[in-house]
PDB file of C-alpha atoms (C1' of nucleotides) in Angstrom:
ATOM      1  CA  UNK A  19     -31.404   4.104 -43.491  1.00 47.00           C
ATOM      2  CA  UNK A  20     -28.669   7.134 -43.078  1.00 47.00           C
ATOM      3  CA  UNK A  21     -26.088   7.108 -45.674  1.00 45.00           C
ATOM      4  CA  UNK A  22     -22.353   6.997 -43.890  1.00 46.00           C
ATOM      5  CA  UNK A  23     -21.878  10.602 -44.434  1.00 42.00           C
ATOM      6  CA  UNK A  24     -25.259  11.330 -42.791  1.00 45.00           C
ATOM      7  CA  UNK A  25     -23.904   8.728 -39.894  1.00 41.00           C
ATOM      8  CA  UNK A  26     -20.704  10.950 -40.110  1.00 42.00           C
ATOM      9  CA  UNK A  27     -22.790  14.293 -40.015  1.00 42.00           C
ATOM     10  CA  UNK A  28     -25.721  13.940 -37.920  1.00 47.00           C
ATOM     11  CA  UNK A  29     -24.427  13.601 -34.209  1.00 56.00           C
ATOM     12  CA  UNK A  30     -25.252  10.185 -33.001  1.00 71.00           C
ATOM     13  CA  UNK A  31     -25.263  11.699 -29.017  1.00 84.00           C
ATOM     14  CA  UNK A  32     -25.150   8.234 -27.643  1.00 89.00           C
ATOM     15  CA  UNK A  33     -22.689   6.676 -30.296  1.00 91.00           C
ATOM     16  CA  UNK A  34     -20.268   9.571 -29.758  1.00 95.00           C
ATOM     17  CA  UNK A  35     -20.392   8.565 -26.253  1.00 96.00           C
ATOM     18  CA  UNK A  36     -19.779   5.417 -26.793  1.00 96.00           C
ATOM     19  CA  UNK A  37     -16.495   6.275 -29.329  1.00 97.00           C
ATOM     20  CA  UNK A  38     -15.581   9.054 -26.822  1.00 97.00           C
ATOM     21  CA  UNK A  39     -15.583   6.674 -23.404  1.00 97.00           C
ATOM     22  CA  UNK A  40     -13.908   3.960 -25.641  1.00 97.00           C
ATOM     23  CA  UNK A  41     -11.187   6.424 -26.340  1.00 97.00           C
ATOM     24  CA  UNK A  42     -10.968   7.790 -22.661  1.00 97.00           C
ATOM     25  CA  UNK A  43      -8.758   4.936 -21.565  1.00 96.00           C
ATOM     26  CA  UNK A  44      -4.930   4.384 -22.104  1.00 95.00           C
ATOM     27  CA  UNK A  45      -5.115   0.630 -22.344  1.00 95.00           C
ATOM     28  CA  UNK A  46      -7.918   0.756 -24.782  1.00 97.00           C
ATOM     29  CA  UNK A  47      -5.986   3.531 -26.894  1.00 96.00           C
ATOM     30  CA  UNK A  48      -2.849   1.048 -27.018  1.00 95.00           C
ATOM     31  CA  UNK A  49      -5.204  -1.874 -28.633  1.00 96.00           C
ATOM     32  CA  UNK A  50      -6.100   0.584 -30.862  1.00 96.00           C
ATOM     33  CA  UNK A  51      -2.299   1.613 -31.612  1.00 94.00           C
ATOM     34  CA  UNK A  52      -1.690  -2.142 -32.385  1.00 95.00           C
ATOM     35  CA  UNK A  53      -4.194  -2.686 -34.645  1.00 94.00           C
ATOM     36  CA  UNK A  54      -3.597   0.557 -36.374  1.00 93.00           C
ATOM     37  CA  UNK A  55      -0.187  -1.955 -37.497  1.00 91.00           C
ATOM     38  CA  UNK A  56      -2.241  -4.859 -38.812  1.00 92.00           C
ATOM     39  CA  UNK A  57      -4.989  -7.330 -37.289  1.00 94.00           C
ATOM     40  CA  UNK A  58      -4.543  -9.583 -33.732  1.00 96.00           C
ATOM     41  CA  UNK A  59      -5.978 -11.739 -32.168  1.00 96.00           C
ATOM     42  CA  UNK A  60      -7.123 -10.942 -28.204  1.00 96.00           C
ATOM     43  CA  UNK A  61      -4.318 -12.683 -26.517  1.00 95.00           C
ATOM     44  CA  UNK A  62      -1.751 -11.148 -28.627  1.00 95.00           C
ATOM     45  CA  UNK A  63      -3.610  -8.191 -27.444  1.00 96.00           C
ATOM     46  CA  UNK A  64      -3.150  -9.187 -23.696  1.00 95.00           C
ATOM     47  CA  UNK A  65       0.367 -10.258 -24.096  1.00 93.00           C
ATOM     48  CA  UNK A  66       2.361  -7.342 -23.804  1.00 93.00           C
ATOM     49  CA  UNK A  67      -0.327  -5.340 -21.778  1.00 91.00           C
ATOM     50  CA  UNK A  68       0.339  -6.521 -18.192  1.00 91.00           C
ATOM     51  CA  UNK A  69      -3.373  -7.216 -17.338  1.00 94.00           C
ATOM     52  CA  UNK A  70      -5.416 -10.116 -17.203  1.00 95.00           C
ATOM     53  CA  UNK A  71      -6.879 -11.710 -20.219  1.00 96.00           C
ATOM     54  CA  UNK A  72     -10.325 -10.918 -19.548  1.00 96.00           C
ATOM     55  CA  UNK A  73      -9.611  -7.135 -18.309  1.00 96.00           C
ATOM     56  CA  UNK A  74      -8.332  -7.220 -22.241  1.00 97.00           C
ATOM     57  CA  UNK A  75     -10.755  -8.686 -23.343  1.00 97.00           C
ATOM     58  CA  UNK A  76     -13.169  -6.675 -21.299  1.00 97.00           C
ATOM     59  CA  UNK A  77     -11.405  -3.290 -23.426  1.00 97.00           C
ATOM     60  CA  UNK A  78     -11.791  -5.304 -26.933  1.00 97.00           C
ATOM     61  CA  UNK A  79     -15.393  -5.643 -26.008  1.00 97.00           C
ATOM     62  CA  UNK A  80     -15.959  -1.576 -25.291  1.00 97.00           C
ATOM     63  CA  UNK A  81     -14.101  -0.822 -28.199  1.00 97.00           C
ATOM     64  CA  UNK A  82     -16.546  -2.874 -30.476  1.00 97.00           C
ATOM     65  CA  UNK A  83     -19.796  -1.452 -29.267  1.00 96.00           C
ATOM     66  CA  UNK A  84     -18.186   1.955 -30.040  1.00 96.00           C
ATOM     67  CA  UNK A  85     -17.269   0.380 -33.348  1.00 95.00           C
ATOM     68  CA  UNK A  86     -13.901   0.928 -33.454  1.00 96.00           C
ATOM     69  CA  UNK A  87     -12.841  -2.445 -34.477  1.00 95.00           C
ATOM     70  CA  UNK A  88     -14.848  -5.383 -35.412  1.00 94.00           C
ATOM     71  CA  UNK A  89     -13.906  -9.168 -35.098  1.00 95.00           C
ATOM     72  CA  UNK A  90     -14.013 -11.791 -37.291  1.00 95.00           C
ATOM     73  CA  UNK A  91     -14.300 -15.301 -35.699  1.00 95.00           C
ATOM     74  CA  UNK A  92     -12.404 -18.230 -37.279  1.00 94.00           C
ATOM     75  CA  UNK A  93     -12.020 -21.360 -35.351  1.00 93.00           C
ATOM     76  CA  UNK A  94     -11.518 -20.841 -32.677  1.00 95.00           C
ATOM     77  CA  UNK A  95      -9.617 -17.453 -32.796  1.00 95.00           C
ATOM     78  CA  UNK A  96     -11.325 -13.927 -32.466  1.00 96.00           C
ATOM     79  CA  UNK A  97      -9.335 -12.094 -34.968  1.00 96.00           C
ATOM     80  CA  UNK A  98      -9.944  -7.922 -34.172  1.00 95.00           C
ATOM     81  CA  UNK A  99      -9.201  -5.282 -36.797  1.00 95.00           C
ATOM     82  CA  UNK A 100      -9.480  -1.698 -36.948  1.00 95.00           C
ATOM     83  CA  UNK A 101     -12.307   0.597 -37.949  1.00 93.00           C
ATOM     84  CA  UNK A 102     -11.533   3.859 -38.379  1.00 89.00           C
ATOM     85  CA  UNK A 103     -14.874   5.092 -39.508  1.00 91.00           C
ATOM     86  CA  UNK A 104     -15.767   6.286 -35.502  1.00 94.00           C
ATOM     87  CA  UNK A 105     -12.765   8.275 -35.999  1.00 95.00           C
ATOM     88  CA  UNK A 106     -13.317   9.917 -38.936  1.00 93.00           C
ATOM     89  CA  UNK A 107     -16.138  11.156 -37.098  1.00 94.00           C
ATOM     90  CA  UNK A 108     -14.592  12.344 -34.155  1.00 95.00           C
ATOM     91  CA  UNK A 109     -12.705  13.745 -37.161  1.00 95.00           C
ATOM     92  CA  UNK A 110     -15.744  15.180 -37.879  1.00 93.00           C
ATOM     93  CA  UNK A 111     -16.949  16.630 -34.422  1.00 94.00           C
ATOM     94  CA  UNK A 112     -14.200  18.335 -34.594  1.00 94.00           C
ATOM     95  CA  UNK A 113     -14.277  20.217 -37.477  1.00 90.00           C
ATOM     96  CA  UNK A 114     -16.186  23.859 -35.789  1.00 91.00           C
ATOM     97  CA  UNK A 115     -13.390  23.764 -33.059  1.00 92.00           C
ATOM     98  CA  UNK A 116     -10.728  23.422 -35.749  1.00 89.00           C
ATOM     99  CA  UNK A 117     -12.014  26.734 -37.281  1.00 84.00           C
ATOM    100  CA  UNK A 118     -11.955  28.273 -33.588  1.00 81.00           C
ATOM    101  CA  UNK A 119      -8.753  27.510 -32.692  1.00 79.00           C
ATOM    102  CA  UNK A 120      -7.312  28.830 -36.137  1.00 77.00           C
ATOM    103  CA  UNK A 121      -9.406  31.726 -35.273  1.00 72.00           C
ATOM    104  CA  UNK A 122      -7.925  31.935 -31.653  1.00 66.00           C
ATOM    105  CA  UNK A 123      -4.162  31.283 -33.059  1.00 61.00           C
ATOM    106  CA  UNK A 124      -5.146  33.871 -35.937  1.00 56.00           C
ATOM    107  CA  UNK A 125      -6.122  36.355 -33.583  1.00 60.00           C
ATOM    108  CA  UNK A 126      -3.272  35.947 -31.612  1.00 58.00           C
ATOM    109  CA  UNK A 127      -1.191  36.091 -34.424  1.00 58.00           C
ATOM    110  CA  UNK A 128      -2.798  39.897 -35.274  1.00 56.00           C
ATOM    111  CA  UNK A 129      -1.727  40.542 -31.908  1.00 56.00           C
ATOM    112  CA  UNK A 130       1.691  39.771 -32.008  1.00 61.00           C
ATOM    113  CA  UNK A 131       2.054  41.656 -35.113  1.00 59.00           C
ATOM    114  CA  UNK A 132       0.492  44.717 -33.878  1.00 59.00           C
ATOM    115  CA  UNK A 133       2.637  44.568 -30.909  1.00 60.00           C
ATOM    116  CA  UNK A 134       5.728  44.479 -33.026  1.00 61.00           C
ATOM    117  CA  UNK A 135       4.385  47.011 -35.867  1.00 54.00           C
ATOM    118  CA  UNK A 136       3.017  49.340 -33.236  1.00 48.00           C
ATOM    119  CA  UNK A 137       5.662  49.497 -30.819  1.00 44.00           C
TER     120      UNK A 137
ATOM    121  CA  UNK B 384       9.689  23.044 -19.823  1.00 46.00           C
ATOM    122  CA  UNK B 385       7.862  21.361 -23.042  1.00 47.00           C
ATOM    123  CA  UNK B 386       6.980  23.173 -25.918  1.00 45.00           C
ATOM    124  CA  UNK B 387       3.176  23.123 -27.167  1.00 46.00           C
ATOM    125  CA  UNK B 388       4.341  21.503 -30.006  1.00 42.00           C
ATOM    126  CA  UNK B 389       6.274  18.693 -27.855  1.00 45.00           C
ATOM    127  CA  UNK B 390       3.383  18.983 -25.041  1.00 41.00           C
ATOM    128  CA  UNK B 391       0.564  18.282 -28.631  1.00 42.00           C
ATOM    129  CA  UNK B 392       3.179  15.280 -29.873  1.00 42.00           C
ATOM    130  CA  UNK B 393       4.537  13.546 -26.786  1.00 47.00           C
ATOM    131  CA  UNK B 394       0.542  11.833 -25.537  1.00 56.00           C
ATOM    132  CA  UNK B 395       0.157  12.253 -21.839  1.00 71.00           C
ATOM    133  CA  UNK B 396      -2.030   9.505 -21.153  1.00 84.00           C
ATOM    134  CA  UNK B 397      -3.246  10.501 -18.364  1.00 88.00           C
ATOM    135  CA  UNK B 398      -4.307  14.087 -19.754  1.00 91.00           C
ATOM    136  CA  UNK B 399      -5.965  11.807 -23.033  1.00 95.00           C
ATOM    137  CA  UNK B 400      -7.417  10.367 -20.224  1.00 96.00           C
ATOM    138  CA  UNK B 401      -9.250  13.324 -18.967  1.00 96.00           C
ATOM    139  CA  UNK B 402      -9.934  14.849 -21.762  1.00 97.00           C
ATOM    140  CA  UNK B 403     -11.481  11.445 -24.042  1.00 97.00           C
ATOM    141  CA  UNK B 404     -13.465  11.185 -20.645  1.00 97.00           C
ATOM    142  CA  UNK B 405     -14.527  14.611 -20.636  1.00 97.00           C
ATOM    143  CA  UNK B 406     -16.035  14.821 -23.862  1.00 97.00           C
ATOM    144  CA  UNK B 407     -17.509  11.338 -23.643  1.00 97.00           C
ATOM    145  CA  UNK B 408     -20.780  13.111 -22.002  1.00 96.00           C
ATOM    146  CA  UNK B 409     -23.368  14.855 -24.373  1.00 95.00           C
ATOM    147  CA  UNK B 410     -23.964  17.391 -21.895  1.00 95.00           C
ATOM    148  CA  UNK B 411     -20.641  18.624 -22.022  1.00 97.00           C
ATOM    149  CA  UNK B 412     -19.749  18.472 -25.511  1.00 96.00           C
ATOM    150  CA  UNK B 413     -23.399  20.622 -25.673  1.00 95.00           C
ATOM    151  CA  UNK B 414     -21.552  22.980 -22.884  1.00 96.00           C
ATOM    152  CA  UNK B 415     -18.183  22.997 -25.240  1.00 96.00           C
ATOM    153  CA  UNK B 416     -20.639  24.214 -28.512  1.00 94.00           C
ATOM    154  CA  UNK B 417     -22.324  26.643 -26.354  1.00 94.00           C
ATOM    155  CA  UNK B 418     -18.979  28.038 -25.566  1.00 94.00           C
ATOM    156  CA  UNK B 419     -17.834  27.687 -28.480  1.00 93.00           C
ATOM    157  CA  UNK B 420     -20.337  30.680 -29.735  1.00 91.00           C
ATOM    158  CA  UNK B 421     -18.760  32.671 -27.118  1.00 92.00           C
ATOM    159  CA  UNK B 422     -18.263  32.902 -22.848  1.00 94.00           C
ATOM    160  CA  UNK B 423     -20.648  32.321 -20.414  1.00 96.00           C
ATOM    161  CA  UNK B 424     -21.244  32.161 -17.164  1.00 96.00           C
ATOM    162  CA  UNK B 425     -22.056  29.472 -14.812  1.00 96.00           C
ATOM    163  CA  UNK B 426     -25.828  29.662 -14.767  1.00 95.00           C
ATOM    164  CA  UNK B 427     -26.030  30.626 -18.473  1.00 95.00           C
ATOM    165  CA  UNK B 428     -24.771  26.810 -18.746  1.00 96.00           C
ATOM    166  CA  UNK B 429     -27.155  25.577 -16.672  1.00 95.00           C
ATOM    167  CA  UNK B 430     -30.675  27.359 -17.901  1.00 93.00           C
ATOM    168  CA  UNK B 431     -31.095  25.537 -20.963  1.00 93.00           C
ATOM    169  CA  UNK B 432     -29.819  22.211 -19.903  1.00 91.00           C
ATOM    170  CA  UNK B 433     -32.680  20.577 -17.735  1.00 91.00           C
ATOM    171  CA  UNK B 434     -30.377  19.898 -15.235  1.00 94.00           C
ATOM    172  CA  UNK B 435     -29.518  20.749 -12.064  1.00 95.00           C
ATOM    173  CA  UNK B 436     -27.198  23.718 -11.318  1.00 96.00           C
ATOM    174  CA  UNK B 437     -24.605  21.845  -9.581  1.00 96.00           C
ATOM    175  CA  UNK B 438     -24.924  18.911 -11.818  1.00 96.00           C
ATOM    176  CA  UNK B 439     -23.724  21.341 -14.609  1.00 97.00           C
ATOM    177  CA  UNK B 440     -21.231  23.125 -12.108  1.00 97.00           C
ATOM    178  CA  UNK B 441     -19.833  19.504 -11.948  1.00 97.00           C
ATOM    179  CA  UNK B 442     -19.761  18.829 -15.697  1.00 97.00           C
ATOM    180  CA  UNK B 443     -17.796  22.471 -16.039  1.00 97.00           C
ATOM    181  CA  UNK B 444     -15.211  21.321 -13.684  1.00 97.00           C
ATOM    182  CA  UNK B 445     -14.967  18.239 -15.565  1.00 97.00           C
ATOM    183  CA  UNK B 446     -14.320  20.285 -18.387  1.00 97.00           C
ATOM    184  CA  UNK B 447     -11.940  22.648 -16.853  1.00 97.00           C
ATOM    185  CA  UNK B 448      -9.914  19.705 -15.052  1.00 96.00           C
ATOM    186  CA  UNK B 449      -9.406  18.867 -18.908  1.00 96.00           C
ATOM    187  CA  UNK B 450      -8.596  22.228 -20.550  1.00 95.00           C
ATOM    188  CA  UNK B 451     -10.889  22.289 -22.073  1.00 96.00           C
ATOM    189  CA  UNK B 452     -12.249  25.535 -20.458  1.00 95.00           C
ATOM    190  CA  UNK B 453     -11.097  27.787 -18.449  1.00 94.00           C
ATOM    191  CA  UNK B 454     -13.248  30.185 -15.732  1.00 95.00           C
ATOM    192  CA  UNK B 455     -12.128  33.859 -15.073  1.00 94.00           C
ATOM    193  CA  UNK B 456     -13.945  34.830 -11.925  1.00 94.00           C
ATOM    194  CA  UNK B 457     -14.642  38.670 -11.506  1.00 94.00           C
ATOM    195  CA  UNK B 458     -16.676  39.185  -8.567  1.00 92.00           C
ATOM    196  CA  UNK B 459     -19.788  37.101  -8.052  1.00 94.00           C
ATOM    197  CA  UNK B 460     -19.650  35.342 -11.542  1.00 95.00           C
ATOM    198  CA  UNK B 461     -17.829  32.831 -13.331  1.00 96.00           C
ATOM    199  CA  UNK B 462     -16.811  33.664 -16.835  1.00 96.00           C
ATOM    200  CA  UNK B 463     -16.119  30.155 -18.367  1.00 95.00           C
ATOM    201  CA  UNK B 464     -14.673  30.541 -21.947  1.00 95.00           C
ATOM    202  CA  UNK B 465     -13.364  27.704 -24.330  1.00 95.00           C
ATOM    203  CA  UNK B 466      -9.840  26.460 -24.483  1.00 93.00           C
ATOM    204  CA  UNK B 467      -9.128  24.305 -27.894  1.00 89.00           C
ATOM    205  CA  UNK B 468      -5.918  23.503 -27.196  1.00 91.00           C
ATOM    206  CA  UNK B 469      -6.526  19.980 -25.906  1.00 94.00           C
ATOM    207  CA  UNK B 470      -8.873  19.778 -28.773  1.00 95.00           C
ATOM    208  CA  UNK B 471      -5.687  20.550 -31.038  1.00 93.00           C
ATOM    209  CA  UNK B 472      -3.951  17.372 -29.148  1.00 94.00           C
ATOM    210  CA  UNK B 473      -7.159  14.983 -30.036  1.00 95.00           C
ATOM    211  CA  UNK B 474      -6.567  16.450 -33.803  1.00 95.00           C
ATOM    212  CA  UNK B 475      -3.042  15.654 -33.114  1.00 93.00           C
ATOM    213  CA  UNK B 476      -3.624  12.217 -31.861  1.00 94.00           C
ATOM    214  CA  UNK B 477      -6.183  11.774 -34.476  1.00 93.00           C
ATOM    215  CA  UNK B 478      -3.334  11.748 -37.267  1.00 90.00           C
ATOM    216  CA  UNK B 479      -1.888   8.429 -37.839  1.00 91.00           C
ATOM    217  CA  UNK B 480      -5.754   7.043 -38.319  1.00 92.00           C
ATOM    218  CA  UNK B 481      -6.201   9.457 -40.651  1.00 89.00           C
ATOM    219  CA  UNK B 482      -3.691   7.959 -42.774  1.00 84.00           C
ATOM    220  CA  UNK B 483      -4.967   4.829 -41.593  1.00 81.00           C
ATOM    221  CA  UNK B 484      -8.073   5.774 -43.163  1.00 79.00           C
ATOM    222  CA  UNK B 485      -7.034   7.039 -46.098  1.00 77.00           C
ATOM    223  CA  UNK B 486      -5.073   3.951 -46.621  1.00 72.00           C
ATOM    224  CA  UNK B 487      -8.461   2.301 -46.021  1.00 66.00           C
ATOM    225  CA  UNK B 488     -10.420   4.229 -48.725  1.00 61.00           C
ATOM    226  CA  UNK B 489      -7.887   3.963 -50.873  1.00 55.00           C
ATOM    227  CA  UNK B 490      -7.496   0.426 -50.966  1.00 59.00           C
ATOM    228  CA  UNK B 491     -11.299   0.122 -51.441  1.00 57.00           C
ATOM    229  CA  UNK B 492     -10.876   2.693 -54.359  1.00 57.00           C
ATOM    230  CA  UNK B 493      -8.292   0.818 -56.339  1.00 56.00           C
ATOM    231  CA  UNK B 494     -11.039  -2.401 -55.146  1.00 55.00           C
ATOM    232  CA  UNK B 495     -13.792  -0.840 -57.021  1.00 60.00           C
ATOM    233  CA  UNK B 496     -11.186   0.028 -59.836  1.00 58.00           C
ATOM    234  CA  UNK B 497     -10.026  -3.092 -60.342  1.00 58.00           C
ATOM    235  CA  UNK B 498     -13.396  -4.617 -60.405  1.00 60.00           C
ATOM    236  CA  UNK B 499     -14.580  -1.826 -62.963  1.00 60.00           C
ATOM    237  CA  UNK B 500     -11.609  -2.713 -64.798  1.00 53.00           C
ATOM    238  CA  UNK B 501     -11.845  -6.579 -64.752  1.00 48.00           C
ATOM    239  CA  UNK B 502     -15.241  -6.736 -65.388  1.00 43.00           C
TER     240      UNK B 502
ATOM    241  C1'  DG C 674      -9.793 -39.755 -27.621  1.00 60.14           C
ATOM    242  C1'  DC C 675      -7.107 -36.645 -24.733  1.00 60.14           C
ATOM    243  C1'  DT C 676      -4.910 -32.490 -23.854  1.00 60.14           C
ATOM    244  C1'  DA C 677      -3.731 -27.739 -24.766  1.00 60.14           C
ATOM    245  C1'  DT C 678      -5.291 -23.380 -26.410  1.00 60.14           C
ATOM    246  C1'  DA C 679      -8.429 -19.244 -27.484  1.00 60.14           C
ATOM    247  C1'  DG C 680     -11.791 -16.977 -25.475  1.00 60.14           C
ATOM    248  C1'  DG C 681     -16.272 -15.809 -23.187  1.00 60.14           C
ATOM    249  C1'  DA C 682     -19.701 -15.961 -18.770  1.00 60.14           C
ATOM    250  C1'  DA C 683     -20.630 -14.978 -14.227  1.00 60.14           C
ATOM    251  C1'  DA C 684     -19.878 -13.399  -9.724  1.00 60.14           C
ATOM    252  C1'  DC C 685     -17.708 -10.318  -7.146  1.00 60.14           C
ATOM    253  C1'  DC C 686     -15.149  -5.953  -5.553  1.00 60.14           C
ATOM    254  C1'  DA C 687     -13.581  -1.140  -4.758  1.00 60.14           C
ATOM    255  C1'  DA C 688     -13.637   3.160  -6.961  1.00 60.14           C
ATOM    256  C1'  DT C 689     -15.793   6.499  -9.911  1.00 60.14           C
ATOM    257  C1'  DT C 690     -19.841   8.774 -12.190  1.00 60.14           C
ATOM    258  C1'  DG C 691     -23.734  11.522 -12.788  1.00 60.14           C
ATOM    259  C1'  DG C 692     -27.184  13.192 -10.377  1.00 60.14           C
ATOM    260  C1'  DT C 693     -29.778  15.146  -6.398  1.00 60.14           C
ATOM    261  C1'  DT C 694     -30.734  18.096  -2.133  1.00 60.14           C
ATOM    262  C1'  DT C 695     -29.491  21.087   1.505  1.00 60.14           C
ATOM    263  C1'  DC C 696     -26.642  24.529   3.207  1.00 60.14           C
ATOM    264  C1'  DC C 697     -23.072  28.214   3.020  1.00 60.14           C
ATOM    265  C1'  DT C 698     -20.331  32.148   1.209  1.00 60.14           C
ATOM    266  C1'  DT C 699     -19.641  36.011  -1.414  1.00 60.14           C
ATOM    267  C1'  DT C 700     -20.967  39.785  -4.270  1.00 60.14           C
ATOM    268  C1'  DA C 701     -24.471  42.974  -6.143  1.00 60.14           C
ATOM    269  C1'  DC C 702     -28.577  45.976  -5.923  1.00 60.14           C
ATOM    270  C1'  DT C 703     -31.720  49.248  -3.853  1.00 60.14           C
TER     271       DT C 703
ATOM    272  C1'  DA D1332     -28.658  47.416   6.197  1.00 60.14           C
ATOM    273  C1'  DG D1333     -31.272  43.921   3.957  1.00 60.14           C
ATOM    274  C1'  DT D1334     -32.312  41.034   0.221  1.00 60.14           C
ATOM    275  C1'  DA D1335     -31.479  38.655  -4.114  1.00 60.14           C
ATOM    276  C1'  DA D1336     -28.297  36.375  -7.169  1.00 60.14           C
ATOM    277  C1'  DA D1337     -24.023  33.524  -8.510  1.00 60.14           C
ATOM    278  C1'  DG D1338     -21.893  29.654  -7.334  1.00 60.14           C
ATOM    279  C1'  DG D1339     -19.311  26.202  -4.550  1.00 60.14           C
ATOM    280  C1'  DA D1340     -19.150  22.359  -0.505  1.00 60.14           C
ATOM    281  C1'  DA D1341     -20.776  18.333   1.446  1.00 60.14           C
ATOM    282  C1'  DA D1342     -23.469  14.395   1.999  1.00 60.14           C
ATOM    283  C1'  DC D1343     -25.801  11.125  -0.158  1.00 60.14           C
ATOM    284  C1'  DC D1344     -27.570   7.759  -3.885  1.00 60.14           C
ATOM    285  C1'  DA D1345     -27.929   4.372  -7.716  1.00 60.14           C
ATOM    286  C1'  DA D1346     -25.524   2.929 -11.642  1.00 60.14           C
ATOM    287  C1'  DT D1347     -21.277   2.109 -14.092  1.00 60.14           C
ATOM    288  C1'  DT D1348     -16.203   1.090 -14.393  1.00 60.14           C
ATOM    289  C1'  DG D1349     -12.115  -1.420 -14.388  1.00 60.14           C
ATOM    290  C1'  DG D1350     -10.305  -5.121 -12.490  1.00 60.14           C
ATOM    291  C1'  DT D1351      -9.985  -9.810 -10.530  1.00 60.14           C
ATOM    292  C1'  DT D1352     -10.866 -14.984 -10.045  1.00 60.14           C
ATOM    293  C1'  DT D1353     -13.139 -19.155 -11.100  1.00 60.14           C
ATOM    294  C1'  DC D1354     -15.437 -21.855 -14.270  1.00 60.14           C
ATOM    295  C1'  DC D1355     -17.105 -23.228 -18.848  1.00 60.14           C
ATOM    296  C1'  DT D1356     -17.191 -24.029 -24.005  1.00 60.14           C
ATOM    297  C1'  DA D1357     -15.332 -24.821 -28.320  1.00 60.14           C
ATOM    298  C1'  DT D1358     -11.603 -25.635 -31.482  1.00 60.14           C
ATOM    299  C1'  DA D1359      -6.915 -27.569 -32.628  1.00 60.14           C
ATOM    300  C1'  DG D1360      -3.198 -30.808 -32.507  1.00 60.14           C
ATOM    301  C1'  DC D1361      -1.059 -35.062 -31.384  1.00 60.14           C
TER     302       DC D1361
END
DNA sequence: GCTATAGGAAACCAATTGGTTTCCTTTACT
DNA sequence: AGTAAAGGAAACCAATTGGTTTCCTATAGC
């Protein structure tokens, strides 16, 4: 059984599709917004979102099997809340492009400063 | 005109949109590491991939319809090279998890304290 | 016990995806 | 000039998406 950091490391190609696809929709992003303020059930989800109930609930759904929040069920209520662990390891993924894009800005930075010592 | 900084902080959806949906295929994230080592052309893609040349020529335009490359074209060939900046907005969107995260861990810390300490 | 509420199941739909194959254009090499 | 290489365009296909509507189940409240 992987460890979490091993989960966080190794590059789960299918769960990282999963977490990415989740993420690649607006609606599904604004769930995640919400519950990033506290827990809700899925009709307080739908309420403000101007779509049908089960288009939300349809979202709430994707965004579980990427395990990005998880529900506990109490009466009759499906209460969803958070997990940010997928997103530490998008976190994660992105860690080699962080270091290029310092290197990029870096570079360009040496350039600029060339420019003005040179000219 | 916005600034990066206001183009990284105010979220276009629609741009999240793209590029969450871009890198929600393994083939392209494996075409944004490749590229990540360096430019290369079309068909340099496409050799290792088991794929079909067009179906990678696709996946690149994905890609570039996101940012997330861009293609110089000097005669014949297409010189596709990595562009991180819409990687720096999913860093940037990342950031209230992160705290969200932390808040997480940290609560579990103190958890584990407490229970130390109680016990 | 009856009614209202929270929510999923299933069927259906149009649009998009990821992939293929076949053909075409443009540039390079000799 | 003639051929090989780089790559896009278009047509096509099966599978998936995002959305709807209609119906069904289970819990809660009077």
């Amino acid at each position: 059984m992987p460890s979490s950091a091993e989960r966080a490391l190794l590059p789960d190609s299918a769960g990282m599709d999963r977490v990415f696809h989740a993420l690649s929709d607006r609606t599904r992003r604004g769930i995640l917004e919400r519950l990033s303020r506290g827990p809700a059930l899925v009709s307080e989800l739908a309420a403000p979102v101007q779509l049908t109930r089960m288009a939300v609930s349809k979202h709430v759904r994707v965004l579980e099997e990427a395990r990005l929040i998880c529900r506990e069920i109490v009466g009759r209520e499906h209460r969803c809340s958070l997990a940010a662990e997928p997103l530490q390891e998008v976190d994660a993924w992105l860690g080699p492009y962080r270091e290029f894009w310092a290197g990029t800005l870096g570079a360009l930075a040496r350039f600029v400063e060339e420019e003005a010592g040179g000219a």
